[in-house]
Amino acid sequence: MNLRWPESQPVLGGDPVILRGWRSSDAQMVYEDCQDETLQEFTTVPSPYTMADAEEFVTLGPSLWQAHTGANFAITDPADAVIGAISLQNFNEPEASCEVGYWVADFARGQRVARRAVELIVGWGRVDLGLARLILKIRRENTASIAAALAAGATPTGVTVDEEARGVVHNFGIYEI
Ligand SMILES: CC(C)(COP(=O)(O)OP(=O)(O)OC[C@H]1O[C@@H](n2cnc3c(N)ncnc32)[C@H](O)[C@@H]1OP(=O)(O)O)[C@@H](O)C(=O)NCCC(=O)NCCS
């Protein structure tokens, strides 16, 4: 099936959690947010994380959108400060499925930001983009992410996979929503 990519990236949500496309002016905030060790441990962001990494990340979002290969959103607060990132990636067009990835800045955690961001991107992905299945791959020991995924309505599939990250093999649980 064909996914229905709109010409321009939408703005989703509202007070207190907004999802919007990335801008080059976001690089400094992304750089600061991505210094957090927990974020580096549980995501695929480079470690150590440099300003060049942040600049590359914020310019990648719009080009992935144009190519219909990724939907990368900044998570912001109502004052437009970047408090996280969420993306749809690894699209499987025949199955109308993709993976969801996210992080929330350490200072913004524990306020249901991830839960709301997942709800927003899943709602848009299903209704507007035409996805049938969204997959979350979460390390077994990442209790915060598992809790956020479950709170947003994801369910465990019972499937686990081993994957290497930075030279270490980790076990991931597969969730779907
Ligand atoms: C995982 C992460 C995104 C959660 O973000 P968050 O905004 O703090 O999560 P939320 O506040 O939306 O939490 C949603 C639910 O999970 C629960 N939760 C969050 N962190 C938790 C923790 N450490 N332990 C137990 N429960 C937790 C909350 O209580 C909440 O439940 P509720 O809605 O029933 O009250 C954030 O901790 C993070 O960015 N971690 C590092 C990067 C990462 O792991 N990314 C995901 C990779 S798969």
CSV table of C-alpha atoms and ligand atoms in Angstrom, one decimal:
chain,number,residue,atom,x,y,z
A,1,MET,CA,0.0,0.0,0.0
A,2,ASN,CA,1.1,3.6,-0.6
A,3,LEU,CA,1.6,5.9,2.4
A,4,ARG,CA,0.1,9.4,2.0
A,5,TRP,CA,3.0,11.8,2.6
A,6,PRO,CA,1.8,15.4,2.8
A,7,GLU,CA,3.9,18.0,1.0
A,8,SER,CA,4.9,19.7,4.2
A,9,GLN,CA,5.5,18.3,7.6
A,10,PRO,CA,2.5,19.0,9.9
A,11,VAL,CA,2.6,20.5,13.4
A,12,LEU,CA,0.9,18.1,15.8
A,13,GLY,CA,-0.5,18.6,19.3
A,14,GLY,CA,-0.6,21.8,21.3
A,15,ASP,CA,0.0,22.9,24.9
A,16,PRO,CA,1.9,21.3,26.6
A,17,VAL,CA,3.5,19.0,24.0
A,18,ILE,CA,4.1,20.0,20.3
A,19,LEU,CA,5.6,18.0,17.5
A,20,ARG,CA,7.1,20.0,14.5
A,21,GLY,CA,9.7,19.6,11.9
A,22,TRP,CA,13.4,20.3,12.7
A,23,ARG,CA,15.0,23.7,12.0
A,24,SER,CA,18.7,24.5,11.7
A,25,SER,CA,18.3,26.9,14.7
A,26,ASP,CA,17.5,23.8,16.9
A,27,ALA,CA,21.0,22.5,16.7
A,28,GLN,CA,22.2,24.1,19.9
A,29,MET,CA,19.3,22.8,22.0
A,30,VAL,CA,19.8,19.3,20.5
A,31,TYR,CA,23.5,19.4,21.3
A,32,GLU,CA,22.7,20.3,25.0
A,33,ASP,CA,20.0,17.7,25.4
A,34,CYS,CA,22.1,15.0,23.9
A,35,GLN,CA,24.9,15.4,26.4
A,36,ASP,CA,22.9,13.2,28.8
A,37,GLU,CA,24.5,9.8,29.5
A,38,THR,CA,21.2,7.9,29.8
A,39,LEU,CA,20.1,9.3,26.4
A,40,GLN,CA,23.4,8.2,24.8
A,41,GLU,CA,23.2,4.8,26.5
A,42,PHE,CA,19.7,3.9,25.3
A,43,THR,CA,19.6,5.5,21.8
A,44,THR,CA,21.8,5.3,18.7
A,45,VAL,CA,23.0,9.0,19.0
A,46,PRO,CA,26.8,9.3,18.7
A,47,SER,CA,28.7,9.2,21.9
A,48,PRO,CA,30.4,11.5,22.6
A,49,TYR,CA,27.9,13.9,21.0
A,50,THR,CA,29.3,16.9,19.2
A,51,MET,CA,27.8,20.1,17.8
A,52,ALA,CA,28.5,18.8,14.3
A,53,ASP,CA,26.3,15.8,15.2
A,54,ALA,CA,23.5,18.1,16.2
A,55,GLU,CA,23.8,20.2,13.1
A,56,GLU,CA,23.8,17.1,10.9
A,57,PHE,CA,20.7,15.7,12.8
A,58,VAL,CA,18.6,18.8,12.4
A,59,THR,CA,19.3,19.1,8.6
A,60,LEU,CA,18.7,15.3,8.1
A,61,GLY,CA,15.0,15.6,9.2
A,62,PRO,CA,13.8,17.7,6.3
A,63,SER,CA,15.7,15.7,3.7
A,64,LEU,CA,14.3,12.4,5.1
A,65,TRP,CA,10.8,13.9,4.9
A,66,GLN,CA,11.4,14.9,1.2
A,67,ALA,CA,12.6,11.4,0.4
A,68,HIS,CA,9.6,9.8,2.3
A,69,THR,CA,12.1,7.7,4.2
A,70,GLY,CA,11.7,9.2,7.7
A,71,ALA,CA,9.4,11.4,9.7
A,72,ASN,CA,11.6,13.2,12.3
A,73,PHE,CA,9.8,15.6,14.7
A,74,ALA,CA,11.2,17.9,17.3
A,75,ILE,CA,9.2,17.7,20.6
A,76,THR,CA,8.9,21.2,21.9
A,77,ASP,CA,7.2,23.0,24.8
A,78,PRO,CA,4.7,25.9,24.1
A,79,ALA,CA,7.7,28.3,24.2
A,80,ASP,CA,9.3,26.3,21.4
A,81,ALA,CA,12.2,25.0,23.4
A,82,VAL,CA,13.3,21.5,22.2
A,83,ILE,CA,12.5,19.0,24.9
A,84,GLY,CA,12.8,15.9,22.9
A,85,ALA,CA,12.8,14.1,19.6
A,86,ILE,CA,10.5,11.4,18.0
A,87,SER,CA,10.7,9.8,14.7
A,88,LEU,CA,9.1,7.2,12.4
A,89,GLN,CA,11.8,5.3,10.6
A,90,ASN,CA,12.6,2.0,8.8
A,91,PHE,CA,9.4,2.1,6.8
A,92,ASN,CA,8.1,-1.2,5.3
A,93,GLU,CA,5.7,0.1,2.6
A,94,PRO,CA,4.1,-3.3,1.7
A,95,GLU,CA,3.2,-3.9,5.3
A,96,ALA,CA,2.4,-0.2,6.0
A,97,SER,CA,4.6,-0.4,9.1
A,98,CYS,CA,7.6,1.4,10.6
A,99,GLU,CA,9.5,1.8,13.8
A,100,VAL,CA,9.1,4.6,16.4
A,101,GLY,CA,12.1,6.1,18.2
A,102,TYR,CA,12.3,8.8,20.8
A,103,TRP,CA,14.1,10.6,23.5
A,104,VAL,CA,13.1,13.3,26.1
A,105,ALA,CA,15.6,15.8,27.5
A,106,ASP,CA,16.5,14.9,31.1
A,107,PHE,CA,15.0,18.1,32.5
A,108,ALA,CA,11.7,17.4,30.9
A,109,ARG,CA,11.2,13.8,32.0
A,110,GLY,CA,8.5,12.5,34.3
A,111,GLN,CA,5.9,14.9,32.9
A,112,ARG,CA,4.3,12.5,30.4
A,113,VAL,CA,6.1,14.1,27.4
A,114,ALA,CA,7.1,10.8,25.8
A,115,ARG,CA,3.7,9.3,26.4
A,116,ARG,CA,1.9,12.3,24.7
A,117,ALA,CA,4.5,12.4,21.9
A,118,VAL,CA,4.0,8.7,21.1
A,119,GLU,CA,0.2,9.2,21.2
A,120,LEU,CA,0.5,12.1,18.8
A,121,ILE,CA,2.8,10.5,16.2
A,122,VAL,CA,0.9,7.2,16.3
A,123,GLY,CA,-2.4,9.0,15.8
A,124,TRP,CA,-1.0,11.0,12.8
A,125,GLY,CA,0.8,7.9,11.4
A,126,ARG,CA,-2.3,5.8,11.4
A,127,VAL,CA,-4.9,8.3,10.3
A,128,ASP,CA,-3.0,10.6,8.0
A,129,LEU,CA,0.0,8.7,6.8
A,130,GLY,CA,-1.9,5.4,6.5
A,131,LEU,CA,0.2,3.2,8.7
A,132,ALA,CA,-1.3,-0.1,9.9
A,133,ARG,CA,1.4,-1.0,12.5
A,134,LEU,CA,4.0,0.9,14.5
A,135,ILE,CA,6.8,-1.0,16.2
A,136,LEU,CA,8.9,0.0,19.2
A,137,LYS,CA,12.2,-1.8,19.9
A,138,ILE,CA,13.2,-1.2,23.5
A,139,ARG,CA,16.2,-2.6,25.5
A,140,ARG,CA,15.0,-4.9,28.2
A,141,GLU,CA,16.5,-2.9,31.0
A,142,ASN,CA,15.1,0.5,29.7
A,143,THR,CA,12.3,0.6,32.2
A,144,ALA,CA,11.5,4.2,31.6
A,145,SER,CA,10.9,3.6,27.9
A,146,ILE,CA,9.0,0.4,28.4
A,147,ALA,CA,6.7,2.3,30.9
A,148,ALA,CA,6.2,5.2,28.4
A,149,ALA,CA,5.4,2.9,25.5
A,150,LEU,CA,2.9,0.9,27.6
A,151,ALA,CA,1.3,4.1,28.9
A,152,ALA,CA,0.9,5.3,25.3
A,153,GLY,CA,-0.9,2.1,24.4
A,154,ALA,CA,1.8,-0.2,23.1
A,155,THR,CA,1.6,-3.9,23.8
A,156,PRO,CA,4.5,-6.4,24.0
A,157,THR,CA,4.6,-8.9,21.1
A,158,GLY,CA,6.7,-11.4,23.1
A,159,VAL,CA,9.4,-11.2,20.4
A,160,THR,CA,12.9,-10.3,21.5
A,161,VAL,CA,16.0,-9.6,19.3
A,162,ASP,CA,19.7,-9.3,20.1
A,163,GLU,CA,21.5,-6.4,18.4
A,164,GLU,CA,24.9,-4.9,18.7
A,165,ALA,CA,25.3,-1.2,19.7
A,166,ARG,CA,28.8,0.2,20.2
A,167,GLY,CA,30.4,-3.2,20.3
A,168,VAL,CA,28.0,-4.6,22.9
A,169,VAL,CA,25.1,-7.0,22.2
A,170,HIS,CA,21.9,-6.0,23.9
A,171,ASN,CA,18.5,-7.7,24.1
A,172,PHE,CA,15.5,-5.7,22.9
A,173,GLY,CA,11.8,-6.4,23.4
A,174,ILE,CA,9.5,-5.7,20.4
A,175,TYR,CA,6.3,-3.7,21.1
A,176,GLU,CA,3.6,-2.7,18.7
A,177,ILE,CA,0.9,-0.1,18.7
B,1,LIG,C1,12.2,6.9,28.0
B,1,LIG,C2,11.9,8.4,28.1
B,1,LIG,C3,11.7,8.9,26.6
B,1,LIG,C4,10.6,8.6,28.9
B,1,LIG,O1,10.3,10.0,28.8
B,1,LIG,P1,9.3,10.7,29.8
B,1,LIG,O2,8.8,11.9,29.1
B,1,LIG,O3,10.0,10.9,31.1
B,1,LIG,O4,8.2,9.6,30.0
B,1,LIG,P2,6.7,9.9,30.5
B,1,LIG,O5,6.7,11.0,31.5
B,1,LIG,O6,5.8,10.2,29.3
B,1,LIG,O7,6.3,8.6,31.2
B,1,LIG,C5,5.2,7.8,30.7
B,1,LIG,C6,4.8,6.8,31.7
B,1,LIG,O8,6.0,6.0,32.0
B,1,LIG,C7,6.3,6.1,33.4
B,1,LIG,N1,7.7,6.2,33.6
B,1,LIG,C8,8.5,7.1,33.0
B,1,LIG,N2,9.8,6.9,33.5
B,1,LIG,C9,9.7,5.9,34.3
B,1,LIG,C10,10.7,5.2,35.1
B,1,LIG,N3,12.0,5.6,35.1
B,1,LIG,N4,10.3,4.1,35.8
B,1,LIG,C11,9.0,3.8,35.9
B,1,LIG,N5,8.1,4.4,35.2
B,1,LIG,C12,8.4,5.4,34.4
B,1,LIG,C13,5.6,7.3,33.9
B,1,LIG,O9,5.2,7.2,35.3
B,1,LIG,C14,4.4,7.4,33.0
B,1,LIG,O10,3.3,6.6,33.4
B,1,LIG,P3,1.8,7.2,33.6
B,1,LIG,O11,1.5,7.9,32.4
B,1,LIG,O12,1.0,5.9,33.8
B,1,LIG,O13,2.0,8.0,34.8
B,1,LIG,C15,13.1,9.2,28.7
B,1,LIG,O14,13.4,8.6,30.0
B,1,LIG,C16,14.4,9.2,27.9
B,1,LIG,O15,14.5,10.0,27.0
B,1,LIG,N6,15.3,8.2,28.2
B,1,LIG,C17,16.6,8.2,27.5
B,1,LIG,C18,16.4,7.8,26.0
B,1,LIG,C19,15.6,6.6,25.7
B,1,LIG,O16,15.6,5.6,26.5
B,1,LIG,N7,14.8,6.6,24.6
B,1,LIG,C20,14.0,5.5,24.3
B,1,LIG,C21,14.8,4.5,23.5
B,1,LIG,S1,13.8,3.0,23.2
